Amino acid sequence: MDYSSISAAIAHGDRLDELRAIHRRLAKVLDDPKTLARDIASVSRRQLEVSREIAELVAEQEAAEEVEVSNENVVDAESTFRPEAI
């Protein structure tokens, strides 16, 4: 979900929602021509850190989804033998 504020993302979303809200806010600061030159380096650094955190979380979620899908094909002791599967 795309929250309109960081506080809303924190209150109602998950970590990824929070990071995306922070990412959008940092982008607004960087795009603002009134942002002081002395602040651009630190905000840019944080923007890149948040981007990396988002990419890591998305990769973890995608990997977890792949594991869930592959677990559907696991045969266990409870499974019924199906000769047609051979």
XYZ file of N, CA and C in Angstrom:
258
model
N 0.843 -1.178 0.000
C 0.000 0.000 0.000
C 0.894 1.248 0.000
N 0.415 2.288 -0.601
C 1.162 3.532 -0.715
C 0.601 4.542 0.285
N 1.280 4.726 1.418
C 0.803 5.623 2.463
C 1.201 7.065 2.169
N 0.357 8.002 2.584
C 0.591 9.417 2.290
C 1.600 10.062 3.227
N 1.898 9.413 4.341
C 2.871 9.980 5.280
C 3.690 8.861 5.912
N 4.816 9.239 6.437
C 5.674 8.268 7.124
C 4.977 7.748 8.374
N 4.327 8.632 9.117
C 3.649 8.193 10.343
C 2.518 7.218 10.039
N 1.808 7.409 8.933
C 0.752 6.470 8.545
C 1.354 5.122 8.158
N 2.472 5.145 7.461
C 3.134 3.898 7.076
C 3.620 3.138 8.304
N 4.129 3.862 9.282
C 4.593 3.228 10.518
C 3.415 2.639 11.289
N 2.330 3.393 11.363
C 1.172 2.962 12.149
C 0.408 1.811 11.509
N 0.319 1.793 10.176
C -0.572 0.838 9.527
C 0.105 -0.120 8.553
N 1.343 0.135 8.229
C 2.022 -0.701 7.250
C 3.064 -1.599 7.871
N 3.883 -2.146 7.008
C 4.991 -2.976 7.474
C 6.298 -2.219 7.254
N 7.411 -2.879 7.484
C 8.726 -2.233 7.357
C 8.955 -1.719 5.941
N 8.530 -2.469 4.947
C 8.716 -2.055 3.561
C 7.900 -0.796 3.258
N 6.685 -0.713 3.755
C 5.865 0.491 3.586
C 6.548 1.699 4.230
N 7.097 1.480 5.418
C 7.793 2.557 6.123
C 9.001 3.043 5.317
N 9.797 2.112 4.832
C 10.968 2.488 4.046
C 10.592 3.211 2.759
N 9.538 2.763 2.113
C 9.100 3.426 0.881
C 8.617 4.851 1.168
N 7.940 5.050 2.288
C 7.488 6.398 2.662
C 8.687 7.301 2.956
N 9.671 6.771 3.656
C 10.893 7.533 3.935
C 11.610 7.853 2.623
N 11.664 6.896 1.736
C 12.312 7.059 0.426
C 11.666 8.211 -0.345
N 10.338 8.245 -0.366
C 9.618 9.325 -1.058
C 9.911 10.678 -0.412
N 9.946 10.709 0.917
C 10.203 11.968 1.632
C 11.609 12.476 1.346
N 12.575 11.594 1.348
C 13.949 11.995 1.036
C 14.058 12.512 -0.392
N 13.350 11.867 -1.304
C 13.366 12.318 -2.698
C 12.806 13.738 -2.805
N 11.758 14.030 -2.046
C 11.186 15.388 -2.068
C 12.198 16.417 -1.565
N 12.933 16.046 -0.522
C 13.958 16.962 0.014
C 15.037 17.200 -1.039
N 15.472 16.140 -1.696
C 16.515 16.279 -2.720
C 16.029 17.084 -3.918
N 14.767 16.948 -4.259
C 14.203 17.679 -5.401
C 13.907 19.143 -5.092
N 13.812 19.460 -3.823
C 13.455 20.817 -3.424
C 14.635 21.769 -3.661
N 14.443 22.791 -4.483
C 15.541 23.727 -4.749
C 15.947 24.529 -3.506
N 15.120 24.520 -2.473
C 15.446 25.241 -1.240
C 16.337 24.426 -0.293
N 16.557 23.150 -0.630
C 17.436 22.330 0.205
C 18.840 22.897 0.141
N 19.416 23.111 1.307
C 20.749 23.699 1.374
C 21.803 22.727 0.827
N 22.784 23.274 0.171
C 23.844 22.465 -0.427
C 24.537 21.601 0.624
N 24.705 22.121 1.832
C 25.394 21.357 2.881
C 24.600 20.117 3.306
N 23.271 20.110 3.044
C 22.424 18.994 3.444
C 22.304 17.922 2.358
N 22.634 18.268 1.145
C 22.421 17.350 0.023
C 23.230 16.067 0.176
N 24.469 16.157 0.596
C 25.309 14.954 0.720
C 24.733 13.966 1.725
N 24.335 14.441 2.899
C 23.817 13.524 3.921
C 22.464 12.943 3.517
N 21.612 13.762 2.905
C 20.307 13.268 2.470
C 20.487 12.268 1.328
N 21.403 12.550 0.413
C 21.683 11.614 -0.692
C 22.189 10.284 -0.162
N 23.080 10.347 0.815
C 23.628 9.128 1.419
C 22.503 8.302 2.040
N 21.636 8.962 2.766
C 20.510 8.249 3.396
C 19.556 7.705 2.343
N 19.337 8.450 1.270
C 18.478 7.998 0.174
C 19.017 6.681 -0.397
N 20.328 6.623 -0.619
C 20.938 5.404 -1.156
C 20.832 4.240 -0.168
N 21.002 4.527 1.126
C 20.873 3.483 2.150
C 19.460 2.907 2.163
N 18.475 3.784 2.111
C 17.082 3.340 2.118
C 16.782 2.536 0.853
N 17.312 2.971 -0.282
C 17.133 2.218 -1.529
C 17.671 0.798 -1.396
N 18.847 0.681 -0.795
C 19.436 -0.658 -0.587
C 18.581 -1.499 0.350
N 18.106 -0.891 1.430
C 17.254 -1.622 2.377
C 15.979 -2.115 1.698
N 15.385 -1.270 0.860
C 14.175 -1.667 0.132
C 14.478 -2.834 -0.784
N 15.572 -2.746 -1.537
C 15.948 -3.818 -2.465
C 16.181 -5.129 -1.715
N 16.827 -5.060 -0.560
C 17.079 -6.266 0.244
C 15.774 -6.885 0.737
N 14.871 -6.063 1.249
C 13.590 -6.586 1.737
C 12.759 -7.198 0.613
N 12.733 -6.541 -0.540
C 11.988 -7.070 -1.680
C 12.578 -8.407 -2.109
N 13.908 -8.498 -2.157
C 14.563 -9.755 -2.533
C 14.239 -10.860 -1.523
N 14.239 -10.522 -0.240
C 13.892 -11.504 0.797
C 12.457 -11.984 0.634
N 11.539 -11.055 0.370
C 10.139 -11.430 0.186
C 9.960 -12.314 -1.044
N 10.648 -11.981 -2.127
C 10.548 -12.791 -3.339
C 11.118 -14.188 -3.114
N 12.224 -14.272 -2.389
C 12.817 -15.571 -2.080
C 11.872 -16.396 -1.205
N 11.235 -15.754 -0.246
C 10.289 -16.453 0.629
C 9.094 -16.967 -0.167
N 8.618 -16.175 -1.135
C 7.501 -16.604 -1.973
C 7.896 -17.805 -2.828
N 9.129 -17.829 -3.330
C 9.608 -18.958 -4.125
C 9.655 -20.217 -3.284
N 10.080 -20.094 -2.032
C 10.142 -21.247 -1.133
C 8.739 -21.770 -0.876
N 7.784 -20.880 -0.664
C 6.401 -21.304 -0.423
C 5.861 -22.075 -1.617
N 6.124 -21.589 -2.817
C 5.643 -22.258 -4.023
C 6.302 -23.615 -4.164
N 7.615 -23.695 -3.931
C 8.299 -24.975 -4.101
C 7.909 -25.970 -3.015
N 7.495 -25.514 -1.846
C 7.083 -26.416 -0.778
C 5.790 -27.153 -1.115
N 5.022 -26.649 -2.061
C 3.795 -27.329 -2.463
C 4.106 -28.659 -3.145
N 5.291 -28.789 -3.684
C 5.675 -29.990 -4.409
C 6.417 -31.007 -3.546
N 6.557 -30.723 -2.264
C 7.285 -31.615 -1.366
C 6.401 -32.810 -1.009
N 6.987 -33.992 -1.066
C 6.277 -35.216 -0.695
C 6.694 -35.565 0.730
N 5.724 -35.851 1.565
C 6.027 -36.245 2.935
C 5.339 -37.567 3.253
N 5.457 -38.015 4.476
C 4.901 -39.300 4.882
C 3.385 -39.328 4.777
N 2.745 -38.198 4.791
C 1.296 -38.108 4.719
C 0.776 -38.216 3.279
N 1.659 -38.061 2.311
C 1.249 -38.051 0.908
C 0.791 -39.433 0.464
N -0.139 -39.451 -0.454
C -0.648 -40.687 -1.034
C 0.167 -41.024 -2.265
N 0.515 -42.302 -2.418
C 1.257 -42.734 -3.597
C 0.364 -42.634 -4.827
N 0.899 -41.999 -5.870
C 0.165 -41.876 -7.118
C 1.029 -42.441 -8.239
N 0.709 -43.611 -8.733
C 1.537 -44.226 -9.762
C 1.635 -43.381 -11.019
N 0.612 -42.610 -11.324
C 0.650 -41.780 -12.549
C 1.676 -40.652 -12.457
N 2.152 -40.370 -11.251
C 3.143 -39.297 -11.074
C 4.535 -39.743 -11.502
N 4.712 -41.042 -11.693
C 6.038 -41.563 -12.071
C 6.278 -41.426 -13.543
